[in-house]
Amino acid sequence: MADQGEPLLIKRYASRRLYNTETSDYVTLEDIAGFIRTGRDVKIVDLKSGDDLTRQYLLQIIAEHESRGESVLPITVLTDLVRSYSTQGGSVVPDFLAMSFDMLKEGQSKMMENMTAMNPMARMPGFEAMRAQQEAFMKAMTGGITGGLSGQWSGPDPQDGDGDRSATEELDEIKRQLADLQSKLSKM
C-alpha cells in the first residue's frame, strides 16, 4: 500500500470508468467516498488530458448522497452557495467555508460534551445512535479529524448524578457558547 500521506491517484478513462492506481482495479464513486471516509485523500485525473477532476467527482458524490435523502446541507445553504457564484463577493465564500469547518472541528469536542451534560437528552431513547451518527458525520465532514473525540465521552456521565448545575444553567451555557461562535463568525 502506498504512503497514506500521498493522495490516492484515481485515473478516469475515456469510457468514464475510474481506475485505482494502487490496487489496479476499477472503482465506483461509493468506493471513492469510502476511501475519503477512512481519512484518505484522493486525486482524480483524466487519463488523456491530465486534467484534475477531483472537485467534479467530490461534488457528484455529495449530490448523490443528497439525492438519496442523506441530506446534510439545508436548502438555504445550497441556495446561498448558488447565489455566491453570481455575486461579486463570491471570492469570500471559500475562505468563509474553510474557516467555518475549522471552527466546527475545534468546537466539536465541546459541543459533544455539552450534549452529554444535558440529562434529559442523554436519557432519550436512541441518543447513543444519534451520537454515533453525529460522530460519523463529523468524521466525514472533517476528513477523519475528530478533534480528540475517540468514541469516549469526555463530559460528565449523565447517570452519575454529579451534575450540580440545573438544566437551565446548562442551556444558558450552550446559548452563551453559540453566541460566542456567532460573534467570531461575524468578525470574519
Tab-separated table of C-alpha atoms in Angstrom:
chain	number	residue	atom	x	y	z
A	1	MET	CA	0.000	0.000	0.000
A	2	ALA	CA	1.224	3.479	-0.814
A	3	ASP	CA	2.094	6.176	1.674
A	4	GLN	CA	-1.065	7.432	3.428
A	5	GLY	CA	0.303	10.986	3.146
A	6	GLU	CA	0.063	10.918	-0.649
A	7	PRO	CA	-3.380	11.195	-2.251
A	8	LEU	CA	-4.725	8.031	-3.802
A	9	LEU	CA	-4.461	8.509	-7.568
A	10	ILE	CA	-7.594	7.583	-9.496
A	11	LYS	CA	-7.476	7.775	-13.286
A	12	ARG	CA	-10.578	8.329	-15.394
A	13	TYR	CA	-10.532	6.549	-18.709
A	14	ALA	CA	-12.296	7.759	-21.865
A	15	SER	CA	-15.065	5.272	-21.034
A	16	ARG	CA	-15.567	7.275	-17.799
A	17	ARG	CA	-14.511	4.282	-15.708
A	18	LEU	CA	-12.393	5.105	-12.675
A	19	TYR	CA	-9.161	3.174	-12.122
A	20	ASN	CA	-7.416	2.860	-8.742
A	21	THR	CA	-3.691	3.007	-9.497
A	22	GLU	CA	-2.725	1.411	-6.157
A	23	THR	CA	-4.814	-1.730	-6.427
A	24	SER	CA	-5.009	-1.859	-10.233
A	25	ASP	CA	-8.766	-2.220	-10.336
A	26	TYR	CA	-11.821	-0.201	-11.235
A	27	VAL	CA	-13.682	1.693	-8.513
A	28	THR	CA	-17.060	3.359	-8.134
A	29	LEU	CA	-17.981	6.706	-6.652
A	30	GLU	CA	-19.079	4.889	-3.497
A	31	ASP	CA	-15.627	3.267	-3.255
A	32	ILE	CA	-14.036	6.711	-3.519
A	33	ALA	CA	-16.390	8.036	-0.818
A	34	GLY	CA	-15.289	5.102	1.362
A	35	PHE	CA	-11.609	5.997	0.896
A	36	ILE	CA	-12.355	9.561	1.933
A	37	ARG	CA	-14.380	8.471	4.993
A	38	THR	CA	-11.378	6.481	6.208
A	39	GLY	CA	-9.284	9.647	6.036
A	40	ARG	CA	-7.569	9.072	2.694
A	41	ASP	CA	-7.212	11.961	0.255
A	42	VAL	CA	-7.872	11.191	-3.389
A	43	LYS	CA	-6.880	12.817	-6.636
A	44	ILE	CA	-8.877	12.010	-9.755
A	45	VAL	CA	-7.303	12.861	-13.094
A	46	ASP	CA	-8.357	12.412	-16.703
A	47	LEU	CA	-6.002	9.863	-18.259
A	48	LYS	CA	-5.881	11.530	-21.678
A	49	SER	CA	-5.734	15.243	-20.817
A	50	GLY	CA	-4.256	15.056	-17.303
A	51	ASP	CA	-6.938	17.469	-16.038
A	52	ASP	CA	-7.667	17.308	-12.309
A	53	LEU	CA	-11.291	16.149	-11.942
A	54	THR	CA	-11.278	15.732	-8.149
A	55	ARG	CA	-13.609	18.655	-7.375
A	56	GLN	CA	-16.125	17.498	-10.009
A	57	TYR	CA	-16.279	13.969	-8.593
A	58	LEU	CA	-16.431	15.096	-4.958
A	59	LEU	CA	-19.394	17.320	-5.835
A	60	GLN	CA	-21.003	14.373	-7.623
A	61	ILE	CA	-20.583	12.185	-4.521
A	62	ILE	CA	-22.226	14.881	-2.383
A	63	ALA	CA	-25.067	15.285	-4.909
A	64	GLU	CA	-25.738	11.542	-4.944
A	65	HIS	CA	-25.878	11.358	-1.139
A	66	GLU	CA	-28.183	14.385	-1.023
A	67	SER	CA	-30.490	12.896	-3.686
A	68	ARG	CA	-30.795	9.653	-1.686
A	69	GLY	CA	-32.199	11.558	1.272
A	70	GLU	CA	-28.940	11.686	3.226
A	71	SER	CA	-29.327	15.438	3.469
A	72	VAL	CA	-26.573	17.314	5.246
A	73	LEU	CA	-26.839	20.662	3.506
A	74	PRO	CA	-30.009	22.667	4.203
A	75	ILE	CA	-31.798	24.223	1.218
A	76	THR	CA	-30.909	27.710	2.483
A	77	VAL	CA	-27.187	26.860	2.432
A	78	LEU	CA	-27.437	25.382	-1.060
A	79	THR	CA	-29.349	28.455	-2.234
A	80	ASP	CA	-26.731	30.779	-0.755
A	81	LEU	CA	-23.959	28.770	-2.413
A	82	VAL	CA	-25.662	29.159	-5.800
A	83	ARG	CA	-26.028	32.890	-5.151
A	84	SER	CA	-22.360	33.176	-4.250
A	85	TYR	CA	-21.384	32.078	-7.754
A	86	SER	CA	-23.222	35.024	-9.278
A	87	THR	CA	-22.173	37.791	-6.875
A	88	GLN	CA	-19.046	39.894	-6.771
A	89	GLY	CA	-18.436	38.769	-3.178
A	90	GLY	CA	-18.167	35.135	-4.251
A	91	SER	CA	-14.446	35.082	-3.527
A	92	VAL	CA	-15.170	35.409	0.204
A	93	VAL	CA	-17.283	32.241	0.337
A	94	PRO	CA	-14.472	29.635	0.034
A	95	ASP	CA	-12.468	31.282	2.837
A	96	PHE	CA	-15.580	31.592	4.984
A	97	LEU	CA	-16.483	27.921	4.474
A	98	ALA	CA	-12.940	26.802	5.268
A	99	MET	CA	-12.888	28.869	8.478
A	100	SER	CA	-16.342	27.584	9.416
A	101	PHE	CA	-15.229	23.965	9.079
A	102	ASP	CA	-12.089	24.717	11.103
A	103	MET	CA	-14.263	26.198	13.858
A	104	LEU	CA	-16.552	23.176	13.617
A	105	LYS	CA	-13.601	20.830	14.119
A	106	GLU	CA	-12.333	22.856	17.081
A	107	GLY	CA	-15.733	23.107	18.734
A	108	GLN	CA	-16.831	19.529	18.095
A	109	SER	CA	-15.439	18.116	21.304
A	110	LYS	CA	-17.022	20.852	23.429
A	111	MET	CA	-20.350	20.504	21.645
A	112	MET	CA	-20.476	16.753	22.264
A	113	GLU	CA	-19.511	17.364	25.885
A	114	ASN	CA	-22.386	19.810	26.296
A	115	MET	CA	-24.850	17.464	24.622
A	116	THR	CA	-23.899	14.734	27.085
A	117	ALA	CA	-24.260	17.062	30.047
A	118	MET	CA	-27.890	17.721	29.198
A	119	ASN	CA	-29.510	14.975	31.264
A	120	PRO	CA	-32.925	14.858	29.539
A	121	MET	CA	-31.331	14.456	26.104
A	122	ALA	CA	-28.823	11.849	27.217
A	123	ARG	CA	-31.594	9.648	28.580
A	124	MET	CA	-33.670	9.945	25.432
A	125	PRO	CA	-34.193	6.626	23.625
A	126	GLY	CA	-31.902	6.435	20.623
A	127	PHE	CA	-29.466	9.037	21.952
A	128	GLU	CA	-26.476	6.711	21.525
A	129	ALA	CA	-27.445	6.046	17.912
A	130	MET	CA	-27.793	9.791	17.334
A	131	ARG	CA	-24.387	10.380	18.943
A	132	ALA	CA	-22.775	7.712	16.764
A	133	GLN	CA	-24.374	9.204	13.656
A	134	GLN	CA	-23.182	12.693	14.661
A	135	GLU	CA	-19.661	11.390	15.204
A	136	ALA	CA	-19.657	9.647	11.807
A	137	PHE	CA	-20.942	12.833	10.159
A	138	MET	CA	-18.272	14.937	11.829
A	139	LYS	CA	-15.581	12.460	10.803
A	140	ALA	CA	-16.800	12.517	7.211
A	141	MET	CA	-17.082	16.301	7.108
A	142	THR	CA	-13.700	16.911	8.710
A	143	GLY	CA	-11.761	14.305	6.776
A	144	GLY	CA	-11.311	11.976	9.736
A	145	ILE	CA	-10.012	14.606	12.145
A	146	THR	CA	-12.200	14.211	15.200
A	147	GLY	CA	-10.705	16.835	17.461
A	148	GLY	CA	-9.803	14.393	20.197
A	149	LEU	CA	-13.109	12.555	20.180
A	150	SER	CA	-12.198	8.885	20.344
A	151	GLY	CA	-15.558	7.323	20.898
A	152	GLN	CA	-15.374	8.125	24.588
A	153	TRP	CA	-17.391	10.948	26.023
A	154	SER	CA	-15.244	13.429	27.861
A	155	GLY	CA	-18.202	15.065	29.507
A	156	PRO	CA	-19.808	14.010	32.781
A	157	ASP	CA	-21.824	10.803	32.830
A	158	PRO	CA	-25.481	11.847	32.935
A	159	GLN	CA	-26.282	8.915	35.207
A	160	ASP	CA	-23.600	9.740	37.798
A	161	GLY	CA	-25.722	12.411	39.405
A	162	ASP	CA	-22.632	14.597	39.840
A	163	GLY	CA	-24.065	17.426	37.768
A	164	ASP	CA	-24.734	20.238	40.241
A	165	ARG	CA	-25.895	22.607	37.544
A	166	SER	CA	-29.539	22.697	36.611
A	167	ALA	CA	-30.720	22.057	33.081
A	168	THR	CA	-31.456	25.785	32.763
A	169	GLU	CA	-27.867	26.704	33.648
A	170	GLU	CA	-26.558	24.155	31.154
A	171	LEU	CA	-28.847	25.535	28.463
A	172	ASP	CA	-27.669	29.069	29.250
A	173	GLU	CA	-24.059	27.905	28.875
A	174	ILE	CA	-24.821	26.375	25.468
A	175	LYS	CA	-26.545	29.603	24.397
A	176	ARG	CA	-23.501	31.603	25.518
A	177	GLN	CA	-21.164	29.372	23.525
A	178	LEU	CA	-23.382	29.667	20.466
A	179	ALA	CA	-23.356	33.467	20.817
A	180	ASP	CA	-19.542	33.357	21.055
A	181	LEU	CA	-19.365	31.320	17.831
A	182	GLN	CA	-21.725	33.733	16.091
A	183	SER	CA	-19.587	36.642	17.249
A	184	LYS	CA	-16.450	35.013	15.866
A	185	LEU	CA	-18.196	34.372	12.541
A	186	SER	CA	-19.385	37.979	12.292
A	187	LYS	CA	-15.816	39.234	12.793
A	188	MET	CA	-14.541	37.221	9.797
